[in-house]
Coordinates of C-alpha atoms in Angstrom, one line a residue:
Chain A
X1 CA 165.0 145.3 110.7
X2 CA 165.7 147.9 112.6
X3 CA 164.9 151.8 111.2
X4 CA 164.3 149.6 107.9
X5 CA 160.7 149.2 106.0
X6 CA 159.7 145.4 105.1
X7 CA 160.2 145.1 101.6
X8 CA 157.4 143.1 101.5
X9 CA 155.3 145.0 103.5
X10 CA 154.9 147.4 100.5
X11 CA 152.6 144.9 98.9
X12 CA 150.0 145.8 101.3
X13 CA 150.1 149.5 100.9
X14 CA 146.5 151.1 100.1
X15 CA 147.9 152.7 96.9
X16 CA 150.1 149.2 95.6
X17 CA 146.2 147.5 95.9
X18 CA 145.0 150.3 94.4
X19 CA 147.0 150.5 91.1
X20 CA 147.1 146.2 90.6
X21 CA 143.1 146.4 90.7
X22 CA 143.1 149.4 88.3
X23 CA 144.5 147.1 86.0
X24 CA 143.0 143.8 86.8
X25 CA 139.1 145.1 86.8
X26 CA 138.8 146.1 83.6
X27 CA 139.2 142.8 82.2
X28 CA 137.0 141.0 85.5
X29 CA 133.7 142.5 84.5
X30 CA 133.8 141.2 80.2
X31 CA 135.0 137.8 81.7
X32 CA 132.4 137.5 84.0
X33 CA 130.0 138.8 81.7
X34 CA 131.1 136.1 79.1
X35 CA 131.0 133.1 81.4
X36 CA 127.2 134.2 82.6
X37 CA 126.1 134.2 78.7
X38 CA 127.5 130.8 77.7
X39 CA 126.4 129.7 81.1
X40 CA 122.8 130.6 80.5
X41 CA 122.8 129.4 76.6
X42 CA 123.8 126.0 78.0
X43 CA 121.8 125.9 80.9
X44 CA 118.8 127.2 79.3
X45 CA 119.5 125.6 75.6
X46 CA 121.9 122.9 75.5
X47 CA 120.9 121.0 79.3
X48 CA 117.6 119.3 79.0
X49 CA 114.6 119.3 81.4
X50 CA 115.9 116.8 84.4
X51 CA 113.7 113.5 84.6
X52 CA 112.4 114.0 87.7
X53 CA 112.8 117.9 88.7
X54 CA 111.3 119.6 85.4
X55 CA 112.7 122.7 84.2
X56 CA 112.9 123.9 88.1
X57 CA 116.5 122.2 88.1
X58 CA 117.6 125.2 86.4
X59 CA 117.4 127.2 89.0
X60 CA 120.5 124.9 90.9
X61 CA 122.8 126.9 87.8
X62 CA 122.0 130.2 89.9
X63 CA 121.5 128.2 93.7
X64 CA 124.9 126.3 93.6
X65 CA 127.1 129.1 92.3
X66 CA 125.7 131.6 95.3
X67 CA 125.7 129.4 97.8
X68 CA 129.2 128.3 97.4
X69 CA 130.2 132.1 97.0
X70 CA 128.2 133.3 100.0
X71 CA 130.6 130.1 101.7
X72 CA 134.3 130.9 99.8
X73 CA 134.0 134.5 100.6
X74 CA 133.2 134.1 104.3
X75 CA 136.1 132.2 104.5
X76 CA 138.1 134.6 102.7
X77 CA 136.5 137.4 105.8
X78 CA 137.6 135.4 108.4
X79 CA 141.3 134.7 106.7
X80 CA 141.6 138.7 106.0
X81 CA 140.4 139.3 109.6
X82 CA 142.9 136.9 111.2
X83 CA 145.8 138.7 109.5
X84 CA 144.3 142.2 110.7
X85 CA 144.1 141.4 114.0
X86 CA 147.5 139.4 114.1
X87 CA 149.4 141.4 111.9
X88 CA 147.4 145.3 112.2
X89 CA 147.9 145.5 108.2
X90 CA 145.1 147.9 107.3
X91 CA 144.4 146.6 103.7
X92 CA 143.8 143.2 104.8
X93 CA 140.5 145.3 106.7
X94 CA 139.9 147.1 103.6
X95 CA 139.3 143.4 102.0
X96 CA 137.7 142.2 104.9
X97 CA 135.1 145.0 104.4
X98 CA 134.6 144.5 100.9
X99 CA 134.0 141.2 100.8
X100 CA 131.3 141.5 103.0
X101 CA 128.7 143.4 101.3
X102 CA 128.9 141.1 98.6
X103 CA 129.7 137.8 101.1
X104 CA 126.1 138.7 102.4
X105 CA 124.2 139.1 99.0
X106 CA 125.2 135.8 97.6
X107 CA 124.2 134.3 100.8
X108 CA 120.9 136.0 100.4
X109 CA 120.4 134.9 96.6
X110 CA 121.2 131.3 97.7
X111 CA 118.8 131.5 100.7
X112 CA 115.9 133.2 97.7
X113 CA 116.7 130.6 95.2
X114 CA 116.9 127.7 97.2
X115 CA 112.9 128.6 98.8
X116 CA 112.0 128.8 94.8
X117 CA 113.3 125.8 93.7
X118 CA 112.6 123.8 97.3
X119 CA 109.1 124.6 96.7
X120 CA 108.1 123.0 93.5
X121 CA 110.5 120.0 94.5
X122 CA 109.9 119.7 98.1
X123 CA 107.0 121.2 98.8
X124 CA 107.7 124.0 100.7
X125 CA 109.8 126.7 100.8
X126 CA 111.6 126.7 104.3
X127 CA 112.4 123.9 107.0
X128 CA 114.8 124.4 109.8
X129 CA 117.3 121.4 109.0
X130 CA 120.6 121.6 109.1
X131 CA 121.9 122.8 106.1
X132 CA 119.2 126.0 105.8
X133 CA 119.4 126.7 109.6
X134 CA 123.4 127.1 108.9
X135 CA 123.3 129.4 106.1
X136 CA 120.7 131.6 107.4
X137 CA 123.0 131.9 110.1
X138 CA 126.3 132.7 107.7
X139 CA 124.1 135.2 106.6
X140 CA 123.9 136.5 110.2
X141 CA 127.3 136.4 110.2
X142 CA 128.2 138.7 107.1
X143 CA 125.2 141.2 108.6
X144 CA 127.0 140.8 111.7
X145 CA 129.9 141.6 110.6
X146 CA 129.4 144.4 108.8
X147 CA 127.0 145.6 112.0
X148 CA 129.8 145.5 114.2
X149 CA 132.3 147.0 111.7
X150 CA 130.3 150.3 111.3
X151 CA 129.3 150.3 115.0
X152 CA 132.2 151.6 116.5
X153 CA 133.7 155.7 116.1
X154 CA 137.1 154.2 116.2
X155 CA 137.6 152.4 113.3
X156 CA 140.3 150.2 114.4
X157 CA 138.3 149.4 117.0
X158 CA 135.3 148.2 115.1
X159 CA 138.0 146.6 112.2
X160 CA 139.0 144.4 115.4
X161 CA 136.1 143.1 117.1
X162 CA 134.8 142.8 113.8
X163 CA 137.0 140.7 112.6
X164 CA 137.3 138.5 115.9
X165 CA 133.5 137.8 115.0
X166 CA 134.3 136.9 111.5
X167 CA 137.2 134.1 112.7
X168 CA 134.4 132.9 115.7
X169 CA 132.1 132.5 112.8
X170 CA 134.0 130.0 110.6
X171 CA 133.1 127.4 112.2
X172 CA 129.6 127.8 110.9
X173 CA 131.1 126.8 107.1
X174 CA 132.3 123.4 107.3
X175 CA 128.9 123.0 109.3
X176 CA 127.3 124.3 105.8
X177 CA 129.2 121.9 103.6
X178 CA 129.3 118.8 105.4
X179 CA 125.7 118.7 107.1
X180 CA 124.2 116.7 104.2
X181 CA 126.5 114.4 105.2
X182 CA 126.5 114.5 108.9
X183 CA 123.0 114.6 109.4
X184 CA 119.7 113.5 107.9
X185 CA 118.7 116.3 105.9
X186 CA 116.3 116.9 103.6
X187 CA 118.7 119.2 101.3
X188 CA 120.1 116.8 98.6
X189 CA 123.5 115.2 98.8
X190 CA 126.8 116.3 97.1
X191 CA 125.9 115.8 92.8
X192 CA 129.3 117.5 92.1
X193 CA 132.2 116.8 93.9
X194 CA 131.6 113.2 93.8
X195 CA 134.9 111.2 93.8
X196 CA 133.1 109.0 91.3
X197 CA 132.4 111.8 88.7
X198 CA 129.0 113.9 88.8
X199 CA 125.2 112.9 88.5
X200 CA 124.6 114.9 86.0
X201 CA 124.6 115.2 82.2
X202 CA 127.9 116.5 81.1
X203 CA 125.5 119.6 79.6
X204 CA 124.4 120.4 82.9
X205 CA 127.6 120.2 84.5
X206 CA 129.1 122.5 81.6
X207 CA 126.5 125.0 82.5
X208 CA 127.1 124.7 85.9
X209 CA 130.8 125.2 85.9
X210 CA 130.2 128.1 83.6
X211 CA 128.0 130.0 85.8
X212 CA 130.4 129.3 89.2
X213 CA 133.0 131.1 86.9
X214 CA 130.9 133.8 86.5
X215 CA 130.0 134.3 90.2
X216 CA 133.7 133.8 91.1
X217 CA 135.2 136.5 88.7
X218 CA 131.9 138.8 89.2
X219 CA 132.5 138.4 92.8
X220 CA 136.2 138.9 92.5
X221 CA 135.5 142.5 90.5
X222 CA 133.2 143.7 92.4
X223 CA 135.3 143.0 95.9
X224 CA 138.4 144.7 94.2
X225 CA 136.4 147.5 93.4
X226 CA 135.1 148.3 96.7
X227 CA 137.9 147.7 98.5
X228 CA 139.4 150.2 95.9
X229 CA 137.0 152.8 97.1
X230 CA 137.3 152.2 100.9
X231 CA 141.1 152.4 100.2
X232 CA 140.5 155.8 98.3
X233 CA 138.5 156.7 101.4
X234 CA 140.3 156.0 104.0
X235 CA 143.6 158.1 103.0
X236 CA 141.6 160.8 101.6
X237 CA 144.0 163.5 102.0
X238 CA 147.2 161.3 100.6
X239 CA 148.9 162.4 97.6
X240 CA 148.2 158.7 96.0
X241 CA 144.5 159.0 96.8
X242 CA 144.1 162.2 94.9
X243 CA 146.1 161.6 92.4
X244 CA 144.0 158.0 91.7
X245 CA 140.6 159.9 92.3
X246 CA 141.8 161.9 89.1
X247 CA 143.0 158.4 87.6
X248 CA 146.7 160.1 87.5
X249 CA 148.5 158.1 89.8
X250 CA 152.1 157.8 89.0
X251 CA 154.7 155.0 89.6
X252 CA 156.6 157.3 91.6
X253 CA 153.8 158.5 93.7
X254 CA 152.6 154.6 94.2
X255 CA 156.1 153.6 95.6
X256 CA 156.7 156.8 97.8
X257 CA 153.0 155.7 99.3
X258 CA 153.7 152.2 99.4
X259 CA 157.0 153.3 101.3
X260 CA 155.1 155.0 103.7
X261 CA 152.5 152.3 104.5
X262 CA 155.3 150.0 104.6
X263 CA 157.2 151.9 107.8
X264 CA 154.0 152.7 109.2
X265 CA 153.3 148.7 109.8
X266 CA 156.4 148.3 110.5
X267 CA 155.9 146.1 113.9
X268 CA 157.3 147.5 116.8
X269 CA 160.7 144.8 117.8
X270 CA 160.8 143.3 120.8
X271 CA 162.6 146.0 122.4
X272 CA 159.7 148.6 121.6
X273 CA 161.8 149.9 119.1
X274 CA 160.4 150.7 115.2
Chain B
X1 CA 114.0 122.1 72.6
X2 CA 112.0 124.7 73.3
X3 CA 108.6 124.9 71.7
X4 CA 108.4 128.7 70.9
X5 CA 109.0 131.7 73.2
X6 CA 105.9 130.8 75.0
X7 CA 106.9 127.7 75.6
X8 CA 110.0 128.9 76.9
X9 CA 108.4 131.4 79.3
X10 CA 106.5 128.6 80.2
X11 CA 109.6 126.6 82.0
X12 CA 107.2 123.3 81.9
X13 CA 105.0 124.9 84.7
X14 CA 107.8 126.2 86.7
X15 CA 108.0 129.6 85.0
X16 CA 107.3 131.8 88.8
X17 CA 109.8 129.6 90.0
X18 CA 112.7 129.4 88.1
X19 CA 112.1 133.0 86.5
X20 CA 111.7 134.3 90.3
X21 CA 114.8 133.2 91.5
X22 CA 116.7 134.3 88.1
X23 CA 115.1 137.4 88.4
X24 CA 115.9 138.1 91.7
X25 CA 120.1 137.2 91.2
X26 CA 119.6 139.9 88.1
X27 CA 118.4 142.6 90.4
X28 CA 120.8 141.6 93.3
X29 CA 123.6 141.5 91.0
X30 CA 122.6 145.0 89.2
X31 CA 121.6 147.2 92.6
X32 CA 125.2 145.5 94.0
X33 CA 126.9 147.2 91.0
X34 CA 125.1 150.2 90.8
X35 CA 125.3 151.3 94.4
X36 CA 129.1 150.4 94.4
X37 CA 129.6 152.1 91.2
X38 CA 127.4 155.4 93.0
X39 CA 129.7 155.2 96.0
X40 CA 132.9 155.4 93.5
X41 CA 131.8 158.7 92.1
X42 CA 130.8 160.0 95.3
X43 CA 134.4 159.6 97.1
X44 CA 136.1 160.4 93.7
X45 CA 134.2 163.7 93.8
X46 CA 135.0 164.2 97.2
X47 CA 138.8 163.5 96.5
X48 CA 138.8 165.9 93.4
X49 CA 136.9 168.3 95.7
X50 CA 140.0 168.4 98.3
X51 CA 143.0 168.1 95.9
X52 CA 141.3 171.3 94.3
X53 CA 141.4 173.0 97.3
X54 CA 144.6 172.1 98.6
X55 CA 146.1 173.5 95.4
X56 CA 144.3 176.6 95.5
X57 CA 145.3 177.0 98.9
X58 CA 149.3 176.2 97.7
X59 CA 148.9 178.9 94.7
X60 CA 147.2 181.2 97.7
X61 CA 150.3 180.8 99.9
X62 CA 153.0 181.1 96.9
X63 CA 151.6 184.6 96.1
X64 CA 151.8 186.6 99.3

């Protein structure tokens, strides 16, 4: 170990990230895009108007989707800050960061559609139970987050306490799942994950499933691509990160970066020694 | 199923609803994507900027 990089360690390098998304993106945003249109043809064409919710249902094929984003991506912020703060690897606080951003605005869209389509079914757009009170609050969370990130000059500094607050907070999502079940709520129960299949048409499951495909792979694109920036940003005067901002980044000039990253994490031995 | 476009606006009386919150997931979606994809250019730019310097400065140096 001594005097000698990780080999794996060169997986996290900046410029490694930077050339895998390059390639992966490109095909994300057509994927996505596909998903959301057969989504929408079945959930607006193929899954009739529910018995007792109307047309209104439709507005779970948008509601379940965010809201179980706004919950899978927190959890991926709080996984990304652990290994910062344990392991000091910078790209795993270039994902954090990204994910945020977009962590925040799905909690947000879940937070809008769920008012519209509580409204017409409940009566009113907002009550403080359990499950609402919690998201609201995972929303606070990604805000907070991204707050505490940007307050600090030193940006390891902020990356840390940052992410500290992000691991803190993940308590607040198996609140979110489970508090239709652990409390009287007026939020409806679980209609998907039931071990005993779902309560829905197959139609409306179809378009369902379609549209949390969308969200996923959007969500996945649009995370790679910021962290992709932030990466090019934070290394700006790196040969890779000029080379890339011209899109001419060569294999050689990805491994001699990746290299570099991968003795610069090196952690110090017990003996103090890198 | 549907009876016409009108019809179709119409969501069976839930049209502010259900066309408010799809609307509202568009426009998140598409500001999401276009400020990310503003930010890109900007740092690109500002990359480009440097590297052009730097390689001035490198041609600079080579002739005296």
């Amino acid at each position: 170990m001594k005097g000698r990089s990780i080999p794996w360690l060169k997986f996290t390098a900046p410029a490694s990230f930077y050339a895998l998304a390059q390639r992966l993106v490109p095909w994300l945003w057509p994927a996505a895009a596909l998903c959301a249109i057969a989504g929408l043809y079945m959930g607006f064409f193929v899954a009739p108007p529910d018995h007792q919710q109307g047309d209104a249902y439709r507005i779970l094929f948008i509601h379940v989707p965010t809201a179980w984003m706004g919950m899978l991506l927190y959890l991926l912020l709080a996984v990304y800050g652990a290994i910062f703060l344990v392991w000091r690897i910078k790209m795993a606080d270039i994902m954090a960061r990204a994910i945020a951003p977009t962590g925040a605005l799905m909690t947000f869209l879940s937070l809008w559609t769920g008012a519209l389509w509580g409204a017409p079914t409940w009566g009113t757009f907002w009550v403080w139970d359990a499950r609402l009170t919690s998201t609201l609050i995972l929303l606070f969370l990604f805000l907070g987050y991204m707050a505490l990130h940007a307050a600090s000059d030193d940006r390891e500094k902020g990356g840390r306490a940052a992410s500290l607050l992000a691991i803190v907070g993940a308590v607040n999502v198996p609140i979110i799942y489970f508090s239709v079940e652990w409390w009287y709520n007026l939020h409806q129960g679980v209609s998907v994950m039931r071990s005993d299949g779902p309560s829905m048409a197959d139609s409306m499951v179809a378009a369902l499933l379609l549209m949390i495909a969308a969200f996923w792979i959007y969500a996945g694109a649009v995370v790679l691509r910021r962290a992709q920036v932030e990466a090019l940003s934070r290394e700006p005067r790196t040969e890779w990160a000029q080379a890339a901002a011209v899109g001419r980044l060569t294999r050689d000039q990805r491994q001699r970066a990746a290299a570099d990253t991968a003795l610069d994490q090196q952690p110090l031995g017990p003996e103090g020694e890198a | 199923m549907w009876d016409g476009i009108g019809d179709f606006l119409a969501m069976g009386g839930y049209a502010p609803y259900v066309w408010g919150a799809f609307g509202m997931v568009a426009l998140g979606l598409l500001l999401e994507g276009l400020l990310l994809a503003r930010r890109r250019r900007q740092v690109r730019a500002r990359l480009q900027r440097q590297s052009r310097r730097r390689s001035a400065a490198a041609a600079h140096n080579q002739g005296e």
